[in-house]
XYZ file of C-alpha atoms in Angstrom:
437
model
C -19.612 42.228 20.582
C -17.455 44.558 18.493
C -14.521 44.009 20.843
C -14.845 40.248 20.556
C -14.946 40.466 16.764
C -11.830 42.664 16.772
C -9.931 40.084 18.796
C -11.228 37.138 16.794
C -10.490 38.803 13.458
C -6.967 39.883 14.419
C -6.107 36.403 15.741
C -7.401 34.879 12.500
C -5.402 37.235 10.276
C -2.168 36.880 12.252
C -2.398 33.091 12.390
C -3.106 32.799 8.659
C -0.147 35.103 8.012
C 2.107 32.901 10.154
C 0.927 29.733 8.424
C 1.595 31.174 4.966
C 5.050 32.449 5.933
C 5.944 29.121 7.538
C 4.794 27.275 4.422
C 6.981 29.406 2.169
C 10.130 29.901 4.258
C 10.437 27.576 7.271
C 12.091 24.152 7.109
C 13.585 21.855 9.732
C 17.313 22.313 10.029
C 19.500 19.372 8.935
C 22.019 20.613 11.514
C 19.861 19.197 14.318
C 19.545 15.751 12.741
C 21.995 12.916 12.501
C 21.497 12.461 8.779
C 23.592 13.672 5.875
C 23.962 17.438 5.597
C 23.703 18.815 2.054
C 26.971 20.454 0.938
C 25.293 23.784 0.126
C 24.256 24.281 3.783
C 26.465 25.442 6.610
C 26.449 22.615 9.144
C 28.984 24.114 11.494
C 26.317 24.439 14.193
C 25.329 20.753 14.092
C 27.090 19.926 17.372
C 25.947 23.180 18.960
C 22.317 22.569 18.132
C 22.448 18.967 19.294
C 23.624 20.257 22.681
C 20.110 21.496 23.439
C 18.719 18.346 24.990
C 15.083 17.913 25.997
C 15.490 18.744 29.728
C 17.105 22.131 28.985
C 14.591 22.863 26.239
C 11.825 21.972 28.688
C 13.212 24.355 31.321
C 12.745 27.285 28.968
C 9.148 26.468 28.089
C 8.144 25.815 31.686
C 9.730 29.103 32.696
C 7.931 31.064 29.992
C 4.529 29.408 30.340
C 4.110 28.748 34.041
C 6.343 31.192 35.878
C 5.417 34.258 33.850
C 1.786 33.182 33.706
C 1.707 33.167 37.498
C 3.602 36.449 37.752
C 0.825 38.350 35.988
C -1.997 36.617 37.874
C -1.708 38.698 41.047
C -4.271 41.383 40.212
C -7.654 40.505 41.604
C -9.608 42.109 38.788
C -7.378 41.126 35.876
C -5.971 37.823 37.144
C -7.953 35.243 35.117
C -7.930 37.356 31.968
C -4.242 38.231 32.263
C -3.206 34.572 32.423
C -5.310 33.777 29.369
C -3.824 36.745 27.510
C -0.314 35.625 28.504
C -0.934 32.246 26.866
C -2.260 33.974 23.745
C 0.794 36.262 23.599
C 3.149 33.304 24.047
C 1.407 31.302 21.316
C 1.657 34.144 18.809
C 5.022 35.647 19.823
C 6.931 32.360 19.538
C 5.709 31.866 15.975
C 6.501 35.436 15.002
C 9.900 35.328 16.729
C 10.863 32.151 14.838
C 10.187 34.004 11.590
C 11.830 37.326 12.465
C 14.858 35.805 14.201
C 15.164 33.289 11.401
C 15.703 36.114 8.917
C 18.664 37.396 10.945
C 20.209 34.176 12.268
C 18.937 31.092 10.440
C 18.245 32.297 6.888
C 20.056 30.385 4.153
C 19.221 29.700 0.511
C 15.943 31.653 0.850
C 14.764 29.397 3.687
C 14.610 29.638 7.486
C 16.001 26.462 9.063
C 14.596 25.895 12.552
C 15.945 23.652 15.274
C 16.209 23.612 19.035
C 18.475 26.662 19.039
C 16.026 28.788 17.089
C 13.140 27.758 19.340
C 15.089 28.670 22.477
C 15.935 32.068 20.955
C 12.249 32.600 20.206
C 11.396 31.785 23.823
C 13.882 34.384 25.065
C 12.334 37.018 22.813
C 8.861 36.051 24.029
C 10.059 36.525 27.609
C 10.929 40.155 26.800
C 7.384 40.665 25.514
C 5.887 39.200 28.693
C 8.055 41.509 30.804
C 6.764 44.496 28.835
C 3.136 43.465 29.235
C 3.661 43.533 33.004
C 4.137 47.306 32.806
C 0.791 47.879 31.062
C -1.330 45.059 32.472
C -4.905 46.129 33.155
C -4.704 49.179 30.897
C -4.565 47.636 27.433
C -7.005 45.311 25.745
C -6.095 41.967 24.131
C -6.003 43.480 20.640
C -3.435 46.031 21.809
C -1.462 43.242 23.509
C -1.183 41.322 20.235
C -0.014 44.391 18.348
C 2.504 45.118 21.113
C 3.897 41.597 20.704
C 4.039 41.995 16.923
C 6.102 45.186 17.127
C 8.249 44.297 20.127
C 9.397 40.936 18.752
C 10.632 42.714 15.627
C 12.492 45.436 17.534
C 13.831 43.051 20.183
C 15.255 40.803 17.460
C 16.899 43.766 15.746
C 18.487 44.886 19.028
C 19.677 41.347 19.757
C 21.177 40.977 16.279
C 23.117 44.244 16.582
C 24.433 43.430 20.060
C 25.209 39.723 19.822
C 26.062 39.252 16.141
C 27.457 42.579 14.927
C 29.060 43.927 18.110
C 30.043 40.585 19.638
C 28.545 41.314 23.068
C 28.518 38.410 25.526
C 25.029 38.225 27.064
C 24.108 34.549 27.265
C 21.552 34.990 30.063
C 20.056 38.087 28.405
C 20.418 40.757 31.082
C 20.320 43.351 28.298
C 18.396 41.845 25.399
C 15.551 40.424 27.530
C 15.342 41.982 31.007
C 16.520 45.534 30.300
C 14.943 45.783 26.857
C 11.612 44.293 27.950
C 11.356 46.468 31.063
C 12.082 49.836 29.475
C 10.125 49.050 26.324
C 7.075 48.374 28.494
C 7.686 51.446 30.660
C 7.749 53.732 27.614
C 4.544 52.173 26.286
C 3.020 52.790 29.719
C 4.151 56.420 29.595
C 2.523 57.019 26.218
C -0.689 55.279 27.364
C -0.835 57.155 30.689
C -4.368 57.122 32.118
C -5.112 59.495 35.035
C -8.415 57.763 35.772
C -6.481 54.612 36.652
C -5.551 56.169 39.999
C -9.195 56.229 41.003
C -9.324 52.440 40.791
C -6.020 51.758 42.549
C -7.560 51.478 46.015
C -10.219 49.037 44.861
C -7.608 46.892 43.082
C -5.588 46.709 46.294
C -8.675 45.442 48.099
C -8.977 42.629 45.568
C -5.446 41.449 46.430
C -5.557 39.005 49.305
C -4.538 35.436 50.020
C -4.887 34.636 46.320
C -1.935 36.948 45.687
C 0.341 34.987 48.006
C -0.914 31.658 46.644
C 0.110 32.609 43.119
C 3.386 34.051 44.427
C 4.250 30.804 46.234
C 3.787 28.752 43.070
C 5.614 31.295 40.886
C 8.556 31.523 43.284
C 8.969 27.742 43.459
C 9.039 27.468 39.685
C 11.597 30.301 39.507
C 13.887 28.561 42.000
C 13.672 25.214 40.233
C 13.817 26.127 36.563
C 15.376 29.577 36.086
C 19.060 28.519 36.489
C 18.507 26.073 33.614
C 16.745 28.839 31.706
C 19.766 31.134 32.144
C 22.260 28.496 30.978
C 20.286 27.233 27.977
C 22.267 29.262 25.453
C 25.514 28.076 27.030
C 26.098 24.953 24.983
C 29.284 23.606 26.523
C 28.843 21.799 29.821
C 31.791 23.405 31.620
C 30.467 26.899 30.843
C 26.947 25.834 31.781
C 28.092 24.916 35.292
C 29.300 28.459 35.891
C 25.988 29.937 34.764
C 23.892 27.618 36.931
C 25.967 28.005 40.090
C 26.393 31.776 39.822
C 22.648 32.138 39.298
C 21.859 30.046 42.373
C 24.286 31.969 44.582
C 22.795 35.282 43.441
C 19.277 34.000 44.053
C 20.142 32.934 47.617
C 21.676 36.284 48.569
C 18.887 38.385 47.057
C 16.273 36.427 49.018
C 18.087 36.966 52.321
C 18.454 40.686 51.514
C 14.675 40.962 51.236
C 14.276 39.696 54.807
C 16.761 42.341 55.917
C 15.118 45.338 54.271
C 11.384 44.589 54.029
C 10.684 44.705 57.803
C 12.381 48.116 57.859
C 10.425 49.549 54.914
C 7.027 48.017 55.643
C 4.923 47.364 58.726
C 4.906 43.570 58.430
C 7.675 41.824 60.355
C 7.885 39.061 57.729
C 7.979 39.832 53.982
C 5.007 38.753 51.907
C 5.560 36.053 49.317
C 5.130 38.630 46.541
C 8.178 40.504 47.865
C 10.200 37.284 47.989
C 9.124 36.542 44.445
C 10.324 39.974 43.325
C 13.669 39.450 45.057
C 14.035 36.072 43.384
C 13.488 37.581 39.953
C 15.894 40.426 40.631
C 18.623 38.058 41.796
C 18.172 35.946 38.693
C 18.113 38.886 36.271
C 21.373 40.358 37.552
C 23.247 37.164 36.585
C 22.045 37.181 32.977
C 25.225 38.615 31.466
C 27.694 37.718 34.204
C 26.460 34.168 34.805
C 28.921 32.400 32.509
C 31.758 34.797 33.369
C 34.213 34.530 36.234
C 31.867 35.960 38.853
C 33.167 33.534 41.540
C 30.813 32.343 44.314
C 31.399 35.355 46.576
C 30.990 37.746 43.622
C 27.608 36.192 42.767
C 26.581 36.490 46.420
C 27.562 40.172 46.507
C 25.655 40.924 43.279
C 22.560 39.105 44.525
C 22.722 40.827 47.889
C 22.976 44.297 46.327
C 20.130 43.761 43.888
C 18.078 42.251 46.716
C 18.405 45.591 48.495
C 17.891 47.752 45.397
C 14.634 46.100 44.344
C 12.570 46.805 47.525
C 14.083 50.291 47.763
C 12.921 50.886 44.207
C 9.364 49.795 45.064
C 9.323 51.954 48.184
C 10.863 55.159 46.863
C 11.424 55.151 43.096
C 8.093 53.750 41.876
C 6.095 56.673 43.391
C 8.448 59.086 41.606
C 7.913 57.275 38.293
C 4.194 57.609 38.804
C 3.917 61.180 40.087
C 6.710 62.904 38.158
C 7.182 60.861 34.977
C 3.549 59.668 34.622
C 4.622 56.023 34.241
C 2.157 53.492 35.673
C 4.202 50.325 36.214
C 1.541 47.746 37.067
C 3.797 44.802 37.950
C 6.890 46.771 38.973
C 9.018 45.570 36.052
C 11.396 48.500 36.552
C 12.475 47.169 39.952
C 12.578 43.435 39.200
C 13.833 43.502 35.588
C 15.025 46.980 34.592
C 17.337 47.937 37.460
C 18.716 44.379 37.909
C 19.320 44.185 34.154
C 21.331 47.411 34.227
C 23.306 46.244 37.274
C 23.936 42.927 35.510
C 25.287 44.729 32.443
C 27.637 46.822 34.591
C 28.784 43.703 36.453
C 29.390 41.926 33.140
C 31.489 44.856 31.942
C 33.596 44.751 35.107
C 34.145 40.994 34.834
C 35.141 41.369 31.185
C 38.251 43.228 32.336
C 39.304 40.017 34.121
C 38.977 37.928 30.959
C 42.501 36.650 30.453
C 43.840 33.251 29.498
C 45.254 32.851 33.015
C 41.933 33.419 34.770
C 39.541 31.777 32.255
C 41.721 29.050 30.747
C 39.924 27.134 27.980
C 36.657 28.879 28.836
C 37.922 32.149 27.375
C 37.169 30.959 23.841
C 33.634 30.016 24.867
C 32.752 33.303 26.562
C 34.871 35.804 24.590
C 35.920 34.144 21.302
C 37.210 37.386 19.756
C 39.484 38.008 22.749
C 40.769 34.430 22.633
C 41.504 34.770 18.905
C 43.422 38.006 19.459
C 40.989 40.094 17.391
C 40.157 42.250 20.418
C 41.864 43.319 23.580
C 40.161 42.858 26.932
C 39.706 46.630 27.257
C 38.098 46.837 23.825
C 35.694 44.022 24.691
C 34.791 45.722 27.980
C 34.005 48.975 26.140
C 31.810 47.013 23.729
C 29.978 45.420 26.660
C 29.465 48.825 28.282
C 28.281 50.550 25.089
C 25.633 47.857 24.651
C 23.732 49.219 27.669
C 22.892 52.730 26.353
C 22.217 51.263 22.906
C 19.685 48.825 24.365
C 18.033 51.582 26.398
C 17.794 53.740 23.274
C 16.233 50.950 21.220
C 13.811 50.051 24.004
C 12.661 53.621 24.662
C 12.263 54.610 21.024
C 10.528 51.325 20.261
C 8.244 51.732 23.266
C 7.288 55.271 22.225
C 6.531 54.102 18.693
C 4.481 51.143 19.908
C 2.621 53.264 22.430
C 1.723 55.761 19.709
C 0.314 52.942 17.584
C -1.695 51.482 20.475
C -3.037 54.922 21.370
C -4.756 55.419 18.013
C -8.459 56.022 18.325
C -9.517 52.801 16.638
C -7.648 50.700 19.245
C -8.189 52.820 22.339
C -10.912 52.116 24.914
C -12.801 54.827 26.756
C -12.279 54.940 30.548
C -15.582 53.192 31.231
C -14.942 50.570 28.584
C -11.417 50.065 29.882
C -12.797 49.567 33.379
C -15.077 46.784 32.195
C -12.582 45.400 29.705
C -11.808 42.163 31.512
C -15.485 41.322 31.909
C -16.140 41.964 28.224
C -13.544 39.448 27.114
C -13.485 36.847 29.868
C -16.849 36.905 31.701
C -15.225 37.301 35.124
C -17.331 37.949 38.235
C -15.496 40.587 40.221
C -16.860 39.400 43.545
C -15.455 35.883 43.177
C -11.931 36.724 41.948
């Protein structure tokens, strides 16, 4: 009963806070309407914001709600509760992200002006939170999840503002600001919240994973194939740049899937990979194209990147995840390090390499869309490449420090469950019968 009251009370307080802040600060942006724009407002983004049509906006929401909801539904014990918690996190994080990101990007005349662009940015930030929750799923309660979202949205927005606005990093598909940040933020929270007694339940949790696992993986993989290329290209406003992002993402996805069929039969006893492994390969192939998607990756370059990350991901599950667990005491429930963290790092390195090819001869008119400072002559190609490369350690630093801070907050006695209470946590909140999961 006390746990239910904690959750109910925190949801009430956070929602009232959001409503009050929206009432005071948030207004609809005149940039996204066809009407007259007041002279005191900057309407330079009117055309940019109008570029976010309903189908592309819909791709983002479907990707966040359905695909990530299915990704966290694979645990037999925590499946029903984890999906419900994912919806709760999405509902809160989008509101909070609109406010926090609005302060940095859409704040003018003491008001936050929201439009399609600000909503898409909030969805990207929410995706980072969902990636982080995959590293701690089953070991934190819903109250801790909400507080994690509250802190991570703030830190993720700060990291994004420094990289994209102050440093001028090109990361339209968010290899760094979403995949890398979300993965290592969650891993550091998992490290701080390390629970040795969790190992005692690992065998039983594996027994709960059966055909239901593959059923969820089939649905999640289909949604990833259909909607993620549009998700990656949503921040690419101009159609000619969008085509690059979509096609490069598809080529990477194809190669990473084939790579899984090459390596999985060698690493595991089954001759054919399980759908969960194909789902992981799909995510890895998509994540690696986050930064490089709108750059001059070329079809064969996208295939090479997807193929490499399709090999790295299963190798990480087979060899690196046990090391994380035994040596570093990091319990990565959903394997976010292998399907988001490592591909995000590889994507950042690939983006840095492709930046060196950013010349007017190779990019043509697209150079101003992808690297405006290089096109204007404010930066050399080498300088831009160094900026792209330096963004990687900066993101890792932000993510790890933020994860340690958040983990310390979640570990406080008032929020922490005892081992027995943690074991029964899902039943307490969601009335789930373990035998029928």
